[in-house]
Structure formats: structure tokens, C-alpha cells
Short mmCIF file of N, CA and C in Angstrom, two decimals:
data_model
loop_
_atom_site.label_atom_id
_atom_site.label_comp_id
_atom_site.label_asym_id
_atom_site.label_seq_id
_atom_site.Cartn_x
_atom_site.Cartn_y
_atom_site.Cartn_z
N MET A 732 -23.06 -59.16 18.79
CA MET A 732 -22.00 -58.16 19.89
C MET A 732 -22.04 -58.62 20.89
N TRP A 733 -23.05 -58.25 21.51
CA TRP A 733 -23.59 -57.82 23.00
C TRP A 733 -23.76 -59.64 23.70
N GLY A 734 -24.25 -60.79 23.24
CA GLY A 734 -23.67 -62.48 23.84
C GLY A 734 -23.16 -62.57 23.83
N ILE A 735 -23.55 -63.23 25.11
CA ILE A 735 -22.96 -63.93 26.37
C ILE A 735 -22.24 -64.60 25.80
N LYS A 736 -20.85 -65.07 26.42
CA LYS A 736 -19.95 -66.08 26.40
C LYS A 736 -19.94 -66.93 26.56
N LYS A 737 -19.41 -68.28 26.56
CA LYS A 737 -19.53 -69.74 27.25
C LYS A 737 -19.54 -69.83 28.84
N MET A 738 -18.25 -68.63 28.81
CA MET A 738 -17.52 -68.50 29.69
C MET A 738 -18.47 -67.70 30.77
N GLN A 739 -19.13 -67.48 31.54
CA GLN A 739 -20.31 -67.11 32.43
C GLN A 739 -19.41 -67.36 33.54
N GLY A 740 -19.64 -65.80 34.34
CA GLY A 740 -19.56 -66.19 36.46
C GLY A 740 -20.66 -65.13 36.36
N ARG A 741 -20.72 -65.15 38.16
CA ARG A 741 -22.39 -65.60 38.26
C ARG A 741 -22.65 -63.81 38.39
N LEU A 742 -21.31 -62.92 38.25
CA LEU A 742 -22.48 -61.51 38.06
C LEU A 742 -23.25 -61.19 36.38
N SER A 743 -22.62 -62.09 35.60
CA SER A 743 -23.18 -62.03 33.68
C SER A 743 -24.34 -62.98 34.41
N ALA A 744 -24.43 -64.19 34.96
CA ALA A 744 -25.70 -64.72 35.16
C ALA A 744 -27.47 -64.04 35.54
N TRP A 745 -26.72 -63.88 36.51
CA TRP A 745 -27.45 -62.93 37.23
C TRP A 745 -27.90 -61.22 36.40
N LEU A 746 -27.03 -61.07 34.98
CA LEU A 746 -27.40 -59.94 34.71
C LEU A 746 -28.59 -60.52 33.53
N VAL A 747 -27.40 -61.41 33.45
CA VAL A 747 -28.85 -62.10 31.80
C VAL A 747 -30.22 -62.15 32.40
N LYS A 748 -30.19 -63.14 34.13
CA LYS A 748 -31.75 -63.39 34.13
C LYS A 748 -32.18 -62.23 34.69
N HIS A 749 -31.82 -60.60 34.93
CA HIS A 749 -32.74 -59.64 35.24
C HIS A 749 -32.61 -59.04 33.81
N GLY A 750 -32.33 -59.54 32.35
CA GLY A 750 -32.40 -58.76 31.21
C GLY A 750 -31.31 -57.47 30.95
N ILE A 751 -30.86 -57.44 31.74
CA ILE A 751 -29.21 -56.13 31.99
C ILE A 751 -28.85 -56.84 31.06
N ILE A 752 -28.12 -55.60 29.28
CA ILE A 752 -27.08 -56.33 28.65
C ILE A 752 -25.78 -55.58 29.26
N HIS A 753 -24.90 -56.85 28.51
CA HIS A 753 -24.23 -56.25 28.30
C HIS A 753 -23.30 -57.84 27.81
N ARG A 754 -21.98 -57.66 27.85
CA ARG A 754 -21.21 -59.04 27.15
C ARG A 754 -20.27 -59.36 28.02
N SER A 755 -19.44 -60.95 28.44
CA SER A 755 -18.70 -60.98 29.23
C SER A 755 -17.46 -61.09 28.36
N LEU A 756 -16.92 -61.12 29.22
CA LEU A 756 -15.52 -61.39 28.58
C LEU A 756 -14.69 -62.08 29.48
N GLY A 757 -15.54 -62.80 29.80
CA GLY A 757 -14.42 -64.04 31.00
C GLY A 757 -14.46 -63.68 31.66
N PHE A 758 -12.94 -64.66 32.16
CA PHE A 758 -11.82 -64.56 33.51
C PHE A 758 -10.40 -63.99 33.45
N ASP A 759 -9.67 -63.21 33.95
CA ASP A 759 -9.17 -62.78 33.78
C ASP A 759 -7.90 -64.17 34.30
N TYR A 760 -6.29 -63.55 34.27
CA TYR A 760 -5.83 -64.85 35.17
C TYR A 760 -5.21 -64.26 36.44
N GLN A 761 -6.37 -63.93 37.15
CA GLN A 761 -6.35 -64.85 38.57
C GLN A 761 -7.38 -64.88 39.22
N GLY A 762 -8.49 -65.09 37.75
CA GLY A 762 -10.17 -65.92 37.75
C GLY A 762 -11.10 -64.72 37.97
N ILE A 763 -10.99 -63.28 38.23
CA ILE A 763 -11.38 -62.10 38.67
C ILE A 763 -12.42 -62.42 37.00
N GLU A 764 -13.51 -62.21 37.20
CA GLU A 764 -14.95 -61.68 36.05
C GLU A 764 -14.54 -60.41 35.06
N THR A 765 -14.57 -60.23 34.06
CA THR A 765 -14.77 -59.00 33.62
C THR A 765 -15.98 -58.86 32.16
N LEU A 766 -16.27 -57.95 32.33
CA LEU A 766 -17.36 -57.45 32.04
C LEU A 766 -17.59 -56.73 30.79
N GLN A 767 -18.10 -56.27 29.93
CA GLN A 767 -17.89 -55.06 29.08
C GLN A 767 -19.89 -54.74 29.08
N ILE A 768 -19.48 -53.30 29.40
CA ILE A 768 -21.40 -52.74 29.42
C ILE A 768 -21.08 -51.89 29.09
N LYS A 769 -22.03 -50.85 28.21
CA LYS A 769 -22.49 -50.24 26.91
C LYS A 769 -22.22 -48.61 28.42
N PRO A 770 -21.83 -47.40 27.62
CA PRO A 770 -21.85 -46.03 28.50
C PRO A 770 -22.83 -45.46 29.02
N GLU A 771 -23.81 -46.18 27.68
CA GLU A 771 -25.61 -45.67 28.40
C GLU A 771 -25.68 -46.46 29.59
N ASP A 772 -25.37 -47.55 29.84
CA ASP A 772 -26.00 -48.60 30.67
C ASP A 772 -25.34 -48.56 32.28
N TRP A 773 -24.13 -47.59 31.73
CA TRP A 773 -22.69 -47.98 33.14
C TRP A 773 -23.30 -47.23 34.33
N HIS A 774 -24.04 -46.36 34.31
CA HIS A 774 -24.24 -45.97 35.97
C HIS A 774 -25.61 -46.53 36.23
N SER A 775 -26.29 -47.15 35.90
CA SER A 775 -27.81 -47.85 36.14
C SER A 775 -27.11 -49.31 37.04
N ILE A 776 -25.79 -49.74 35.86
CA ILE A 776 -25.81 -50.95 36.45
C ILE A 776 -24.08 -50.63 37.85
N ALA A 777 -24.00 -49.54 38.32
CA ALA A 777 -23.00 -49.06 38.95
C ALA A 777 -23.95 -49.03 40.63
N VAL A 778 -24.91 -48.43 39.94
CA VAL A 778 -25.70 -48.39 41.64
C VAL A 778 -26.09 -50.19 41.66
N ILE A 779 -26.79 -50.96 40.43
CA ILE A 779 -26.84 -51.73 40.93
C ILE A 779 -25.49 -52.57 41.39
N LEU A 780 -24.78 -52.77 41.80
CA LEU A 780 -23.77 -53.21 42.35
C LEU A 780 -23.31 -52.59 43.21
N TYR A 781 -24.01 -51.35 43.26
CA TYR A 781 -23.16 -50.86 44.92
C TYR A 781 -24.16 -51.80 45.90
N VAL A 782 -25.22 -51.88 45.64
CA VAL A 782 -26.80 -51.89 46.44
C VAL A 782 -26.68 -53.95 46.04
N TYR A 783 -26.02 -54.31 45.60
CA TYR A 783 -25.46 -55.87 45.60
C TYR A 783 -24.03 -55.77 46.21
N GLY A 784 -23.67 -54.78 46.95
CA GLY A 784 -22.63 -55.17 47.90
C GLY A 784 -20.71 -54.55 47.70
N TYR A 785 -21.22 -53.97 46.24
CA TYR A 785 -19.85 -54.06 46.06
C TYR A 785 -19.62 -52.50 45.70
N ASN A 786 -19.48 -52.31 47.36
CA ASN A 786 -19.70 -51.33 48.01
C ASN A 786 -17.79 -50.01 48.08
N TYR A 787 -17.42 -51.56 47.76
CA TYR A 787 -14.98 -50.75 47.41
C TYR A 787 -15.14 -50.64 45.70
N LEU A 788 -14.77 -49.57 44.72
CA LEU A 788 -14.11 -49.71 44.35
C LEU A 788 -12.73 -49.93 44.38
N ARG A 789 -11.75 -50.76 44.03
CA ARG A 789 -10.52 -50.81 44.35
C ARG A 789 -9.26 -49.68 43.62
N SER A 790 -9.75 -49.71 41.83
CA SER A 790 -9.42 -48.49 41.28
C SER A 790 -10.72 -48.81 40.04
N GLN A 791 -9.87 -47.43 39.04
CA GLN A 791 -9.97 -47.38 37.62
C GLN A 791 -9.10 -46.93 37.37
N CYS A 792 -9.40 -46.76 35.39
CA CYS A 792 -8.57 -46.33 35.27
C CYS A 792 -7.94 -46.76 33.46
N ALA A 793 -7.86 -46.02 32.57
CA ALA A 793 -8.22 -45.80 31.81
C ALA A 793 -7.27 -46.29 30.02
N TYR A 794 -7.26 -46.52 29.19
CA TYR A 794 -6.14 -46.87 27.95
C TYR A 794 -6.96 -46.45 26.68
N ASP A 795 -6.06 -46.24 25.44
CA ASP A 795 -6.76 -46.30 24.09
C ASP A 795 -6.08 -47.44 23.48
N VAL A 796 -6.79 -48.00 23.09
CA VAL A 796 -7.39 -49.31 22.26
C VAL A 796 -6.16 -49.73 21.55
N ALA A 797 -6.59 -48.67 20.65
CA ALA A 797 -5.48 -48.56 19.06
C ALA A 797 -5.49 -47.36 18.67
N PRO A 798 -3.74 -46.50 17.66
CA PRO A 798 -4.53 -45.47 17.62
C PRO A 798 -5.86 -45.05 16.73
N GLY A 799 -6.83 -44.67 16.46
CA GLY A 799 -7.95 -43.91 15.47
C GLY A 799 -8.85 -45.72 16.17
N GLU A 800 -9.16 -45.64 17.38
CA GLU A 800 -9.91 -47.22 17.43
C GLU A 800 -10.37 -45.88 19.34
N LEU A 801 -11.35 -46.61 20.14
CA LEU A 801 -12.06 -46.89 21.30
C LEU A 801 -11.10 -46.23 22.55
N LEU A 802 -11.83 -45.72 22.98
CA LEU A 802 -10.80 -45.74 24.63
C LEU A 802 -11.47 -46.91 25.32
N ALA A 803 -10.98 -47.15 26.89
CA ALA A 803 -11.85 -48.07 27.57
C ALA A 803 -11.61 -46.71 29.34
N SER A 804 -12.34 -47.60 29.95
CA SER A 804 -12.31 -46.93 30.93
C SER A 804 -12.61 -48.71 31.88
N VAL A 805 -12.03 -48.79 33.11
CA VAL A 805 -11.71 -49.39 33.52
C VAL A 805 -12.02 -49.81 34.87
N TYR A 806 -12.81 -50.26 35.38
CA TYR A 806 -13.21 -49.72 37.57
C TYR A 806 -12.89 -51.12 37.74
N HIS A 807 -12.46 -51.83 38.68
CA HIS A 807 -12.39 -53.02 39.71
C HIS A 807 -13.33 -52.62 40.70
N PRO A 808 -14.18 -53.33 41.06
CA PRO A 808 -15.46 -53.48 42.61
C PRO A 808 -15.27 -54.53 43.22
N ARG A 809 -15.15 -54.38 44.39
CA ARG A 809 -14.76 -55.07 44.88
C ARG A 809 -16.33 -55.42 46.51
N ILE A 810 -16.99 -56.63 46.86
CA ILE A 810 -17.13 -57.04 47.71
C ILE A 810 -16.44 -57.64 49.13
N GLU A 811 -15.63 -56.54 49.99
CA GLU A 811 -14.84 -56.93 50.43
C GLU A 811 -16.26 -58.59 51.72
N TYR A 812 -15.12 -59.59 51.33
CA TYR A 812 -16.08 -59.90 52.99
C TYR A 812 -14.67 -60.55 54.07
N GLY A 813 -14.59 -60.54 53.53
CA GLY A 813 -12.74 -60.48 54.82
C GLY A 813 -11.72 -60.15 54.63
N VAL A 814 -10.58 -59.87 54.96
CA VAL A 814 -9.11 -59.89 54.34
C VAL A 814 -9.34 -60.36 53.03
N ASP A 815 -8.70 -61.85 53.23
CA ASP A 815 -9.12 -63.23 52.08
C ASP A 815 -9.52 -63.02 51.93
N GLN A 816 -11.27 -62.99 51.80
CA GLN A 816 -11.56 -63.59 50.22
C GLN A 816 -12.21 -62.26 49.94
N PRO A 817 -11.79 -61.37 49.07
CA PRO A 817 -12.60 -60.46 47.95
C PRO A 817 -13.31 -61.17 47.63
N GLU A 818 -14.25 -60.18 46.87
CA GLU A 818 -14.58 -60.80 45.62
C GLU A 818 -14.54 -59.09 44.24
N GLU A 819 -14.05 -59.63 43.47
CA GLU A 819 -13.68 -58.91 42.52
C GLU A 819 -13.75 -58.68 41.29
N LEU A 820 -14.63 -57.50 40.49
CA LEU A 820 -15.00 -57.23 38.99
C LEU A 820 -14.33 -56.80 38.21
N CYS A 821 -14.34 -57.13 36.64
CA CYS A 821 -12.88 -55.81 35.91
C CYS A 821 -14.34 -55.52 35.09
N ILE A 822 -14.61 -54.25 35.07
CA ILE A 822 -15.69 -53.42 34.22
C ILE A 822 -14.77 -53.21 32.95
N LYS A 823 -15.32 -52.70 31.94
CA LYS A 823 -14.24 -52.41 30.71
C LYS A 823 -15.95 -51.65 30.07
N VAL A 824 -15.68 -50.51 30.27
CA VAL A 824 -16.32 -49.88 29.33
C VAL A 824 -15.68 -49.05 28.18
N PHE A 825 -16.15 -49.21 26.86
CA PHE A 825 -15.13 -48.37 25.74
C PHE A 825 -16.52 -47.00 25.58
N ALA A 826 -15.69 -46.23 25.16
CA ALA A 826 -16.12 -44.98 24.49
C ALA A 826 -15.50 -44.41 23.28
N SER A 827 -16.77 -44.47 22.14
CA SER A 827 -15.58 -43.66 20.78
C SER A 827 -14.72 -42.86 20.92
N ARG A 828 -13.86 -42.12 20.68
CA ARG A 828 -12.74 -41.69 20.44
C ARG A 828 -13.20 -39.80 20.44
N ARG A 829 -13.74 -39.96 19.18
CA ARG A 829 -14.28 -38.34 18.20
C ARG A 829 -14.92 -38.15 19.47
N ASN A 830 -16.13 -38.89 20.77
CA ASN A 830 -16.72 -38.11 21.92
C ASN A 830 -16.90 -38.73 23.13
N PRO A 831 -15.55 -39.22 23.22
CA PRO A 831 -15.33 -40.23 24.41
C PRO A 831 -16.57 -39.30 25.71
N ARG A 832 -17.52 -39.80 26.23
CA ARG A 832 -18.78 -39.78 26.93
C ARG A 832 -18.64 -40.82 27.99
N ILE A 833 -18.95 -41.08 29.23
CA ILE A 833 -18.92 -42.31 30.20
C ILE A 833 -19.55 -41.53 31.18
N PRO A 834 -20.65 -41.61 31.90
CA PRO A 834 -21.47 -41.19 33.02
C PRO A 834 -20.15 -41.95 34.05
N SER A 835 -20.62 -40.55 34.98
CA SER A 835 -19.60 -40.70 36.21
C SER A 835 -20.21 -41.37 36.87
N VAL A 836 -19.21 -42.05 37.47
CA VAL A 836 -19.88 -42.71 39.35
C VAL A 836 -19.12 -42.06 40.58
N PHE A 837 -19.13 -41.22 40.25
CA PHE A 837 -18.21 -40.42 41.46
C PHE A 837 -19.30 -40.10 42.68
N TRP A 838 -21.16 -40.02 42.34
CA TRP A 838 -21.61 -40.10 42.48
C TRP A 838 -22.33 -41.87 43.30
N VAL A 839 -21.42 -42.64 42.83
CA VAL A 839 -21.61 -44.23 43.37
C VAL A 839 -20.79 -44.43 44.87
N TRP A 840 -19.63 -44.46 43.55
CA TRP A 840 -18.12 -44.23 44.64
C TRP A 840 -17.00 -42.77 44.97
N LYS A 841 -16.71 -42.73 45.80
CA LYS A 841 -16.54 -40.82 45.96
C LYS A 841 -14.99 -41.34 45.54
N SER A 842 -14.35 -42.65 46.17
CA SER A 842 -12.84 -42.83 45.65
C SER A 842 -12.33 -42.28 44.17
N VAL A 843 -13.71 -42.15 42.58
CA VAL A 843 -13.31 -42.21 41.78
C VAL A 843 -12.69 -40.83 41.67
N ASP A 844 -13.22 -39.90 42.16
CA ASP A 844 -12.36 -38.59 41.97
C ASP A 844 -11.29 -38.28 40.81
N PHE A 845 -10.27 -38.34 41.59
CA PHE A 845 -9.11 -38.17 41.34
C PHE A 845 -8.82 -39.36 40.38
N GLN A 846 -9.49 -40.49 40.00
CA GLN A 846 -8.86 -41.51 39.00
C GLN A 846 -9.73 -41.77 37.72
N GLU A 847 -11.20 -40.87 37.71
CA GLU A 847 -11.85 -40.37 36.96
C GLU A 847 -11.45 -38.46 36.33
N ARG A 848 -10.59 -37.68 37.09
CA ARG A 848 -9.84 -37.02 36.54
C ARG A 848 -8.36 -37.17 35.81
N GLU A 849 -7.71 -38.38 36.47
CA GLU A 849 -6.40 -38.47 35.79
C GLU A 849 -6.98 -39.18 33.81
N SER A 850 -7.56 -39.86 33.97
CA SER A 850 -8.34 -40.04 32.89
C SER A 850 -8.77 -39.41 31.99
N TYR A 851 -9.05 -38.20 32.59
CA TYR A 851 -9.35 -37.24 31.73
C TYR A 851 -8.85 -35.92 30.49
N ASP A 852 -8.00 -36.22 31.38
CA ASP A 852 -6.55 -35.29 31.72
C ASP A 852 -5.91 -35.69 31.01
N MET A 853 -5.62 -37.50 30.85
CA MET A 853 -4.47 -38.04 30.05
C MET A 853 -5.75 -38.56 28.57
N LEU A 854 -6.57 -38.62 28.39
CA LEU A 854 -7.18 -39.36 27.36
C LEU A 854 -7.97 -38.11 26.69
N GLY A 855 -8.94 -37.66 27.38
CA GLY A 855 -9.97 -37.03 27.00
C GLY A 855 -11.21 -37.40 27.36
N ILE A 856 -11.55 -38.03 28.42
CA ILE A 856 -12.28 -39.11 28.30
C ILE A 856 -13.51 -38.27 29.59
N SER A 857 -14.31 -37.70 28.51
CA SER A 857 -15.79 -37.03 29.62
C SER A 857 -16.25 -37.95 30.34
N TYR A 858 -16.62 -37.07 32.09
CA TYR A 858 -17.16 -38.18 32.74
C TYR A 858 -18.38 -37.63 33.31
N ASP A 859 -19.19 -37.41 32.03
CA ASP A 859 -20.70 -36.77 32.42
C ASP A 859 -20.80 -36.94 33.85
N ASN A 860 -21.25 -35.40 34.71
CA ASN A 860 -21.99 -35.95 35.95
C ASN A 860 -20.92 -35.61 37.15
N HIS A 861 -19.45 -35.53 36.37
CA HIS A 861 -18.26 -35.74 37.62
C HIS A 861 -18.58 -34.06 38.51
N PRO A 862 -18.79 -34.00 39.73
CA PRO A 862 -18.84 -32.69 39.59
C PRO A 862 -17.37 -31.75 40.01
N ARG A 863 -16.14 -32.37 39.33
CA ARG A 863 -14.43 -31.20 39.62
C ARG A 863 -13.94 -31.87 38.23
N LEU A 864 -14.44 -31.91 37.07
CA LEU A 864 -13.64 -32.57 36.05
C LEU A 864 -12.87 -31.49 35.56
N LYS A 865 -11.54 -31.55 35.60
CA LYS A 865 -10.45 -30.63 35.13
C LYS A 865 -9.40 -31.36 35.19
N ARG A 866 -8.64 -30.68 34.46
CA ARG A 866 -6.80 -31.33 34.61
C ARG A 866 -6.69 -31.72 36.05
N ILE A 867 -6.04 -32.80 36.28
CA ILE A 867 -5.33 -33.14 37.66
C ILE A 867 -4.04 -33.32 37.09
N LEU A 868 -3.25 -33.18 36.37
CA LEU A 868 -1.41 -34.36 36.18
C LEU A 868 -0.68 -32.98 34.94
N MET A 869 -1.67 -31.85 34.03
CA MET A 869 -0.94 -31.12 33.25
C MET A 869 -1.86 -30.15 33.25
N PRO A 870 -0.99 -29.56 32.99
CA PRO A 870 -0.97 -27.66 32.96
C PRO A 870 -2.94 -27.76 32.43
N GLU A 871 -3.44 -26.62 33.17
CA GLU A 871 -4.84 -26.00 32.36
C GLU A 871 -4.88 -25.63 30.76
N SER A 872 -3.61 -25.69 30.52
CA SER A 872 -2.84 -24.62 29.02
C SER A 872 -3.38 -25.38 28.09
N TRP A 873 -2.67 -27.14 28.76
CA TRP A 873 -2.04 -27.77 28.24
C TRP A 873 -2.98 -28.69 26.74
N ILE A 874 -2.39 -28.34 25.67
CA ILE A 874 -4.04 -29.13 24.27
C ILE A 874 -2.60 -30.85 23.98
N GLY A 875 -4.58 -31.37 23.54
CA GLY A 875 -4.04 -32.94 23.54
C GLY A 875 -4.48 -33.88 24.81
N TRP A 876 -3.68 -34.92 24.60
CA TRP A 876 -4.36 -35.91 25.44
C TRP A 876 -3.61 -37.26 25.25
N PRO A 877 -2.09 -36.74 26.23
CA PRO A 877 -0.69 -37.42 26.36
C PRO A 877 -0.93 -38.67 26.54
N LEU A 878 -1.49 -39.75 26.85
CA LEU A 878 -1.66 -41.01 26.60
C LEU A 878 -2.55 -41.36 25.35
N ARG A 879 -3.22 -40.74 24.92
CA ARG A 879 -3.48 -41.14 23.33
C ARG A 879 -2.18 -41.79 23.09
N LYS A 880 -2.56 -42.56 21.66
CA LYS A 880 -2.07 -43.81 20.99
C LYS A 880 -0.99 -42.81 20.29
N ASP A 881 -2.26 -41.87 19.09
CA ASP A 881 -1.74 -40.49 18.04
C ASP A 881 -1.60 -39.96 18.67
N TYR A 882 -0.57 -39.37 20.08
CA TYR A 882 -1.08 -37.89 20.34
C TYR A 882 0.53 -37.55 19.46
N ILE A 883 0.49 -36.91 19.49
CA ILE A 883 1.91 -35.71 18.21
C ILE A 883 2.17 -34.79 19.95
N ALA A 884 3.97 -35.16 21.01
CA ALA A 884 4.34 -34.24 21.36
C ALA A 884 4.60 -33.32 20.29
N PRO A 885 4.13 -31.99 21.57
CA PRO A 885 5.58 -30.66 21.42
C PRO A 885 6.15 -30.69 21.07
N ASN A 886 6.93 -30.04 19.99
CA ASN A 886 8.43 -30.08 19.95
C ASN A 886 8.90 -29.16 20.94
N PHE A 887 8.70 -28.51 22.14
CA PHE A 887 8.84 -28.06 22.98
C PHE A 887 8.69 -28.52 24.30
N TYR A 888 9.95 -28.17 25.05
CA TYR A 888 9.35 -28.94 27.03
C TYR A 888 9.80 -27.46 27.12
N GLU A 889 8.33 -27.06 28.36
CA GLU A 889 8.60 -25.62 29.32
C GLU A 889 8.97 -25.87 30.18
N ILE A 890 9.77 -25.72 30.65
CA ILE A 890 9.75 -26.26 32.31
C ILE A 890 9.49 -25.22 33.24
N GLN A 891 8.71 -25.08 33.71
CA GLN A 891 8.32 -24.40 34.86
C GLN A 891 8.42 -24.16 36.72
N ASP A 892 9.05 -23.08 37.01
CA ASP A 892 9.75 -23.25 38.26
C ASP A 892 10.39 -24.61 38.55
N ALA A 893 11.37 -24.02 37.95
CA ALA A 893 12.73 -25.33 37.61
C ALA A 893 13.56 -24.58 38.12
N HIS A 894 14.48 -24.72 39.82
CA HIS A 894 15.20 -24.23 40.68
C HIS A 894 16.09 -25.14 41.23
#
């Protein structure tokens, strides 16, 4: 499962050369190399990427793969050579639905703060060692994870402070 596909990018080749386990997912429609990293390896690889020059995290998001299946956290680190020549990666970290835990990369890229909190709030992915992991959009009393595909919406809607 964690073998390397034929369409191996530059970073994937470098990771293989240094014995770092990952899975190459090829390239997206924009030619961005996409890698799958195991949750237990993600923090170490994030530090390696930062040292390698990926010092800007363009975005982080999360999604539910399918009802009852894995949850994914997606990161887009970048090297900014110049305005016209950024080098970007897409990193996917999958977590089990039953206990979705992924190491936070807040201490690597501070810009991920609100993005990891939103992923926690909407999908229930716990980001280990995040300094302020709590709901950011939903009230603290909200039960469930609204963006999971198996989420059952409550049959009531309370409008608070609507004037």
C-alpha cells in the first residue's frame, strides 16, 4: 500500500532516498505533487519540509472521504522563489473515523492555527499539541461534527441573538 507510484516527483524521490515512508499520489491538474503521509510521521516530515525551504503554508483543509470511512487533512506548503515561480506540494494525512488524531503543525507553520481549529470543529479531527484546539464556528455546546457525511442534523434550529 505504501509503495511508490511510477509518477514520482522530486520531493517523493528525495524522501525515498532518505528512507522516509510515504505514498506518492502523483500530480494534480496543476502539476502539484501530491503525497500521502501517515499521521505518526506527519510532524517529522513537516519539520523536514520547513527546513528544506517550504516555509509558507498556503492552506490547510479537511474532508470526509466517505460515510464510515477515513477523514483527511490536506496541507499545501510552498517555497516562494518569486511571485511567478512558487513550488507547492499537496500533503494528505488520513485518520481513522473512530479516533481521528493527527499531529498539529502549528509549531512549524503558525498560519495553520484557525484552519486546524476549523477542521476540528467541522469534522472532529483532533490535532495533537495544538495550543488552542476548540470550536471556532459552532457553539461549544454543539454535539457532533457537521461536515461529516454521516452527520444527522438536529431537527431544531435555534437562532441566537437574531435582532
